[in-house]
């Protein structure tokens, strides 16, 4: 075990990371601060430190994912963990195995950590309650996607130097979005003003009770916000009748260059990806001067390294020392 | 030789006769032979001292799922009626959403026969409204009634087609049976898992609005008014629903309605932590709705307490919330829950509780019992109002254990259950 890991036996974060709702402001800041030194590791020629050497991590993805799974895998490998990827396709999951049996099998194989994405809200909590391994929620239904929320927070803090007092508006499908919930909890805990903007068909009925304001039109949101986080419109939502057509969605709710004409220079635009160019965001916005979308991706690896490190018992004030350790 | 039971010195509470006093009750040959002070025991009678106990007309649950045929891993008629008598029930009405559904006289006959064989609580089959519960064509209602059905329902599903519901309410009048409906507009609720609210928003679960239930309540009331038929509305969970029923009764609509113990004592908060045992349909609602259901129970807008006993195998509930089936077992906890949380909190008194759990159900479904008048069926529940106990699902006689009340400390429990003058369960 590396010196940074041995410094204390008390985990700085609990056993699991299921969501941001249950974290305190201090815990969220601790993760963001711990991510800072890890950013640098990814810039090296040899991107590896031995923090999780000999630990086994399973990336259990019941839903398709490229970005999140790869980001976790890079984070794990840069910390020298042994990783196994299980995706729903070709696994026993589609043969009818229940979640509880999957959990029991993982437990029987003495897995150190599980990173799970699942289509059902609450699935991460379900797993976390049933196995002794650490569980990291990589997205559960429409509930939470905490590492996405954290990397969005880190990206906003990088560019604005603060989160307290910032006006952040989430634009798009809030109803089905786990990213939206994690962002709302994280931003509110760090003192941001939070708004949402979407057709009402894509807003949960009690969204205002979470402490956010609601804009009916995206033009109002742009005028108000310091930061826009544009959420993906899943194409099946149109088939389900939540919006009349993609063309109309782009025209009314899409973040387009025309709507940004009078926006301030320093308006920040995020998108958790994958983007539907020409639907919720236009290419000239995604690739334009407001966009920090690729910074989000880079920060994703650092934030996930921080979460893995902290759940493994690493101390936040030792994270800097980890950088000095060399991989084998 | 006919069986004789003499229940001595119990507090006889029989709202059908306005009785609430310490009396003796003699059952002979399966019927109530006499009720009064100081009845001397016939020589061969089984005499029980009921001092300190409540003697009630047998409790009747008009809404239980016995799961047979087709889902015997959850419950069978035999285990279901054992659970019933252990919960103080002398009769239950079996819902027809089995596999295959109870939609013809042979299936009704099967339930009657299995119920008789089980020799515990009386089992009254409820037949389907529509063939295969498909909501398209009327099932053979008259033949099912001849075979023993006491009501019709497509419970589990609502009847979405208002035209079919009208036909059912018209046709059923020839047989003097209620048409029971599970009021739910599927267009507002399909694929949704709990009450729609801040809790569902936070948990990321798709919610069912109160309106999904209320639209159908109002529709059914209008159709009952239009046809003159008897609508029985199941498991009412919303404030507006209770109000609508109260107003319809005032207009003279023939409507009876249920309150379920869980909708009287639990709110949607019970779902926190994605607790699948708190997943039910209609879902647990808010404080405001619970308060309104309590008022409805108290003022008689809601005629009966029905458990909606819905057994599920443990591994079906041991899943992600969205994948878990709806429902909880209720037969073995109802008396304790109602006595502790509803009578204990002064929402209703003991006499009203017995009305809603015995007399009301008998009236609503036209069943024998619900009274201890001389000559009535000898169905009696003896209740110990002072017994303190803790809900332990491992002691259930039901095959299933799915209850959000696990670990609840309760006061009041059934002590002895007598069906047709025969003790079928005793503590």
PDB file of N, CA, C and O in Angstrom, chain A residues 75-103:
ATOM      1  N   UNK A  75      -9.481   6.421 -15.619  1.00  0.00           N
ATOM      2  CA  UNK A  75      -9.217   6.838 -14.236  1.00  0.00           C
ATOM      3  C   UNK A  75      -8.686   5.658 -13.420  1.00  0.00           C
ATOM      4  O   UNK A  75      -7.715   5.782 -12.673  1.00  0.00           O
ATOM      5  N   UNK A  76      -9.316   4.497 -13.585  1.00  0.00           N
ATOM      6  CA  UNK A  76      -8.903   3.306 -12.842  1.00  0.00           C
ATOM      7  C   UNK A  76      -7.490   2.890 -13.247  1.00  0.00           C
ATOM      8  O   UNK A  76      -6.648   2.569 -12.405  1.00  0.00           O
ATOM      9  N   UNK A  77      -7.234   2.894 -14.564  1.00  0.00           N
ATOM     10  CA  UNK A  77      -5.930   2.413 -15.046  1.00  0.00           C
ATOM     11  C   UNK A  77      -4.826   3.384 -14.658  1.00  0.00           C
ATOM     12  O   UNK A  77      -3.704   2.969 -14.357  1.00  0.00           O
ATOM     13  N   UNK A  78      -5.129   4.667 -14.644  1.00  0.00           N
ATOM     14  CA  UNK A  78      -4.101   5.631 -14.261  1.00  0.00           C
ATOM     15  C   UNK A  78      -3.782   5.535 -12.774  1.00  0.00           C
ATOM     16  O   UNK A  78      -2.756   6.001 -12.316  1.00  0.00           O
ATOM     17  N   UNK A  79      -4.696   4.904 -12.025  1.00  0.00           N
ATOM     18  CA  UNK A  79      -4.413   4.634 -10.610  1.00  0.00           C
ATOM     19  C   UNK A  79      -3.945   3.191 -10.405  1.00  0.00           C
ATOM     20  O   UNK A  79      -3.901   2.696  -9.278  1.00  0.00           O
ATOM     21  N   UNK A  80      -3.661   2.492 -11.509  1.00  0.00           N
ATOM     22  CA  UNK A  80      -3.077   1.141 -11.497  1.00  0.00           C
ATOM     23  C   UNK A  80      -4.014   0.038 -10.999  1.00  0.00           C
ATOM     24  O   UNK A  80      -3.563  -1.018 -10.562  1.00  0.00           O
ATOM     25  N   UNK A  81      -5.325   0.271 -11.060  1.00  0.00           N
ATOM     26  CA  UNK A  81      -6.259  -0.793 -10.666  1.00  0.00           C
ATOM     27  C   UNK A  81      -6.368  -1.828 -11.785  1.00  0.00           C
ATOM     28  O   UNK A  81      -6.079  -1.549 -12.944  1.00  0.00           O
ATOM     29  N   UNK A  82      -6.770  -3.048 -11.406  1.00  0.00           N
ATOM     30  CA  UNK A  82      -7.109  -4.067 -12.409  1.00  0.00           C
ATOM     31  C   UNK A  82      -8.593  -3.930 -12.697  1.00  0.00           C
ATOM     32  O   UNK A  82      -9.411  -3.957 -11.782  1.00  0.00           O
ATOM     33  N   UNK A  83      -8.943  -3.774 -13.952  1.00  0.00           N
ATOM     34  CA  UNK A  83     -10.341  -3.490 -14.286  1.00  0.00           C
ATOM     35  C   UNK A  83     -10.937  -4.576 -15.164  1.00  0.00           C
ATOM     36  O   UNK A  83     -10.241  -5.183 -15.978  1.00  0.00           O
ATOM     37  N   UNK A  84     -12.192  -4.806 -14.941  1.00  0.00           N
ATOM     38  CA  UNK A  84     -12.956  -5.727 -15.776  1.00  0.00           C
ATOM     39  C   UNK A  84     -14.216  -4.991 -16.213  1.00  0.00           C
ATOM     40  O   UNK A  84     -14.882  -4.368 -15.386  1.00  0.00           O
ATOM     41  N   UNK A  85     -14.506  -5.047 -17.482  1.00  0.00           N
ATOM     42  CA  UNK A  85     -15.723  -4.397 -17.984  1.00  0.00           C
ATOM     43  C   UNK A  85     -16.795  -5.432 -18.258  1.00  0.00           C
ATOM     44  O   UNK A  85     -16.537  -6.440 -18.905  1.00  0.00           O
ATOM     45  N   UNK A  86     -17.970  -5.182 -17.753  1.00  0.00           N
ATOM     46  CA  UNK A  86     -19.112  -6.047 -18.074  1.00  0.00           C
ATOM     47  C   UNK A  86     -20.186  -5.149 -18.670  1.00  0.00           C
ATOM     48  O   UNK A  86     -20.596  -4.166 -18.049  1.00  0.00           O
ATOM     49  N   UNK A  87     -20.614  -5.460 -19.862  1.00  0.00           N
ATOM     50  CA  UNK A  87     -21.715  -4.688 -20.436  1.00  0.00           C
ATOM     51  C   UNK A  87     -22.904  -5.615 -20.624  1.00  0.00           C
ATOM     52  O   UNK A  87     -22.749  -6.833 -20.697  1.00  0.00           O
ATOM     53  N   UNK A  88     -24.057  -5.028 -20.651  1.00  0.00           N
ATOM     54  CA  UNK A  88     -25.287  -5.830 -20.690  1.00  0.00           C
ATOM     55  C   UNK A  88     -25.294  -6.778 -21.876  1.00  0.00           C
ATOM     56  O   UNK A  88     -25.723  -7.918 -21.772  1.00  0.00           O
ATOM     57  N   UNK A  89     -24.786  -6.310 -22.993  1.00  0.00           N
ATOM     58  CA  UNK A  89     -24.761  -7.166 -24.171  1.00  0.00           C
ATOM     59  C   UNK A  89     -23.818  -8.335 -23.912  1.00  0.00           C
ATOM     60  O   UNK A  89     -22.668  -8.136 -23.575  1.00  0.00           O
ATOM     61  N   UNK A  90     -24.330  -9.545 -24.051  1.00  0.00           N
ATOM     62  CA  UNK A  90     -23.469 -10.715 -23.935  1.00  0.00           C
ATOM     63  C   UNK A  90     -23.238 -11.170 -22.508  1.00  0.00           C
ATOM     64  O   UNK A  90     -22.613 -12.180 -22.278  1.00  0.00           O
ATOM     65  N   UNK A  91     -23.763 -10.455 -21.523  1.00  0.00           N
ATOM     66  CA  UNK A  91     -23.592 -10.921 -20.156  1.00  0.00           C
ATOM     67  C   UNK A  91     -24.836 -11.673 -19.719  1.00  0.00           C
ATOM     68  O   UNK A  91     -25.835 -11.729 -20.431  1.00  0.00           O
ATOM     69  N   UNK A  92     -24.738 -12.241 -18.523  1.00  0.00           N
ATOM     70  CA  UNK A  92     -25.876 -13.028 -18.044  1.00  0.00           C
ATOM     71  C   UNK A  92     -27.086 -12.144 -17.758  1.00  0.00           C
ATOM     72  O   UNK A  92     -28.182 -12.640 -17.548  1.00  0.00           O
ATOM     73  N   UNK A  93     -26.870 -10.820 -17.756  1.00  0.00           N
ATOM     74  CA  UNK A  93     -27.978  -9.917 -17.476  1.00  0.00           C
ATOM     75  C   UNK A  93     -29.122 -10.122 -18.461  1.00  0.00           C
ATOM     76  O   UNK A  93     -30.284 -10.240 -18.074  1.00  0.00           O
ATOM     77  N   UNK A  94     -28.752 -10.211 -19.747  1.00  0.00           N
ATOM     78  CA  UNK A  94     -29.835 -10.381 -20.724  1.00  0.00           C
ATOM     79  C   UNK A  94     -30.358 -11.805 -20.730  1.00  0.00           C
ATOM     80  O   UNK A  94     -31.355 -12.109 -21.340  1.00  0.00           O
ATOM     81  N   UNK A  95     -29.680 -12.705 -20.018  1.00  0.00           N
ATOM     82  CA  UNK A  95     -30.222 -14.055 -19.890  1.00  0.00           C
ATOM     83  C   UNK A  95     -31.193 -14.130 -18.723  1.00  0.00           C
ATOM     84  O   UNK A  95     -31.582 -15.205 -18.294  1.00  0.00           O
ATOM     85  N   UNK A  96     -31.531 -13.010 -18.137  1.00  0.00           N
ATOM     86  CA  UNK A  96     -32.571 -12.989 -17.115  1.00  0.00           C
ATOM     87  C   UNK A  96     -32.056 -12.987 -15.694  1.00  0.00           C
ATOM     88  O   UNK A  96     -32.824 -13.127 -14.755  1.00  0.00           O
ATOM     89  N   UNK A  97     -30.749 -12.841 -15.498  1.00  0.00           N
ATOM     90  CA  UNK A  97     -30.244 -12.807 -14.130  1.00  0.00           C
ATOM     91  C   UNK A  97     -30.736 -11.540 -13.439  1.00  0.00           C
ATOM     92  O   UNK A  97     -30.757 -10.469 -14.021  1.00  0.00           O
ATOM     93  N   UNK A  98     -31.102 -11.684 -12.188  1.00  0.00           N
ATOM     94  CA  UNK A  98     -31.602 -10.522 -11.469  1.00  0.00           C
ATOM     95  C   UNK A  98     -30.436  -9.700 -10.929  1.00  0.00           C
ATOM     96  O   UNK A  98     -29.315 -10.195 -10.784  1.00  0.00           O
ATOM     97  N   UNK A  99     -30.744  -8.469 -10.610  1.00  0.00           N
ATOM     98  CA  UNK A  99     -29.725  -7.573 -10.067  1.00  0.00           C
ATOM     99  C   UNK A  99     -29.151  -8.127  -8.770  1.00  0.00           C
ATOM    100  O   UNK A  99     -27.953  -8.026  -8.508  1.00  0.00           O
ATOM    101  N   UNK A 100     -30.015  -8.747  -7.971  1.00  0.00           N
ATOM    102  CA  UNK A 100     -29.521  -9.256  -6.691  1.00  0.00           C
ATOM    103  C   UNK A 100     -28.560 -10.417  -6.914  1.00  0.00           C
ATOM    104  O   UNK A 100     -27.554 -10.556  -6.220  1.00  0.00           O
ATOM    105  N   UNK A 101     -28.816 -11.240  -7.928  1.00  0.00           N
ATOM    106  CA  UNK A 101     -27.878 -12.331  -8.219  1.00  0.00           C
ATOM    107  C   UNK A 101     -26.566 -11.795  -8.765  1.00  0.00           C
ATOM    108  O   UNK A 101     -25.484 -12.309  -8.437  1.00  0.00           O
ATOM    109  N   UNK A 102     -26.642 -10.777  -9.602  1.00  0.00           N
ATOM    110  CA  UNK A 102     -25.426 -10.141 -10.095  1.00  0.00           C
ATOM    111  C   UNK A 102     -24.605  -9.634  -8.912  1.00  0.00           C
ATOM    112  O   UNK A 102     -23.394  -9.847  -8.836  1.00  0.00           O
ATOM    113  N   UNK A 103     -25.287  -9.003  -7.984  1.00  0.00           N
ATOM    114  CA  UNK A 103     -24.602  -8.477  -6.803  1.00  0.00           C
ATOM    115  C   UNK A 103     -23.935  -9.593  -6.008  1.00  0.00           C
ATOM    116  O   UNK A 103     -22.775  -9.497  -5.605  1.00  0.00           O
TER     117      UNK A 103
END
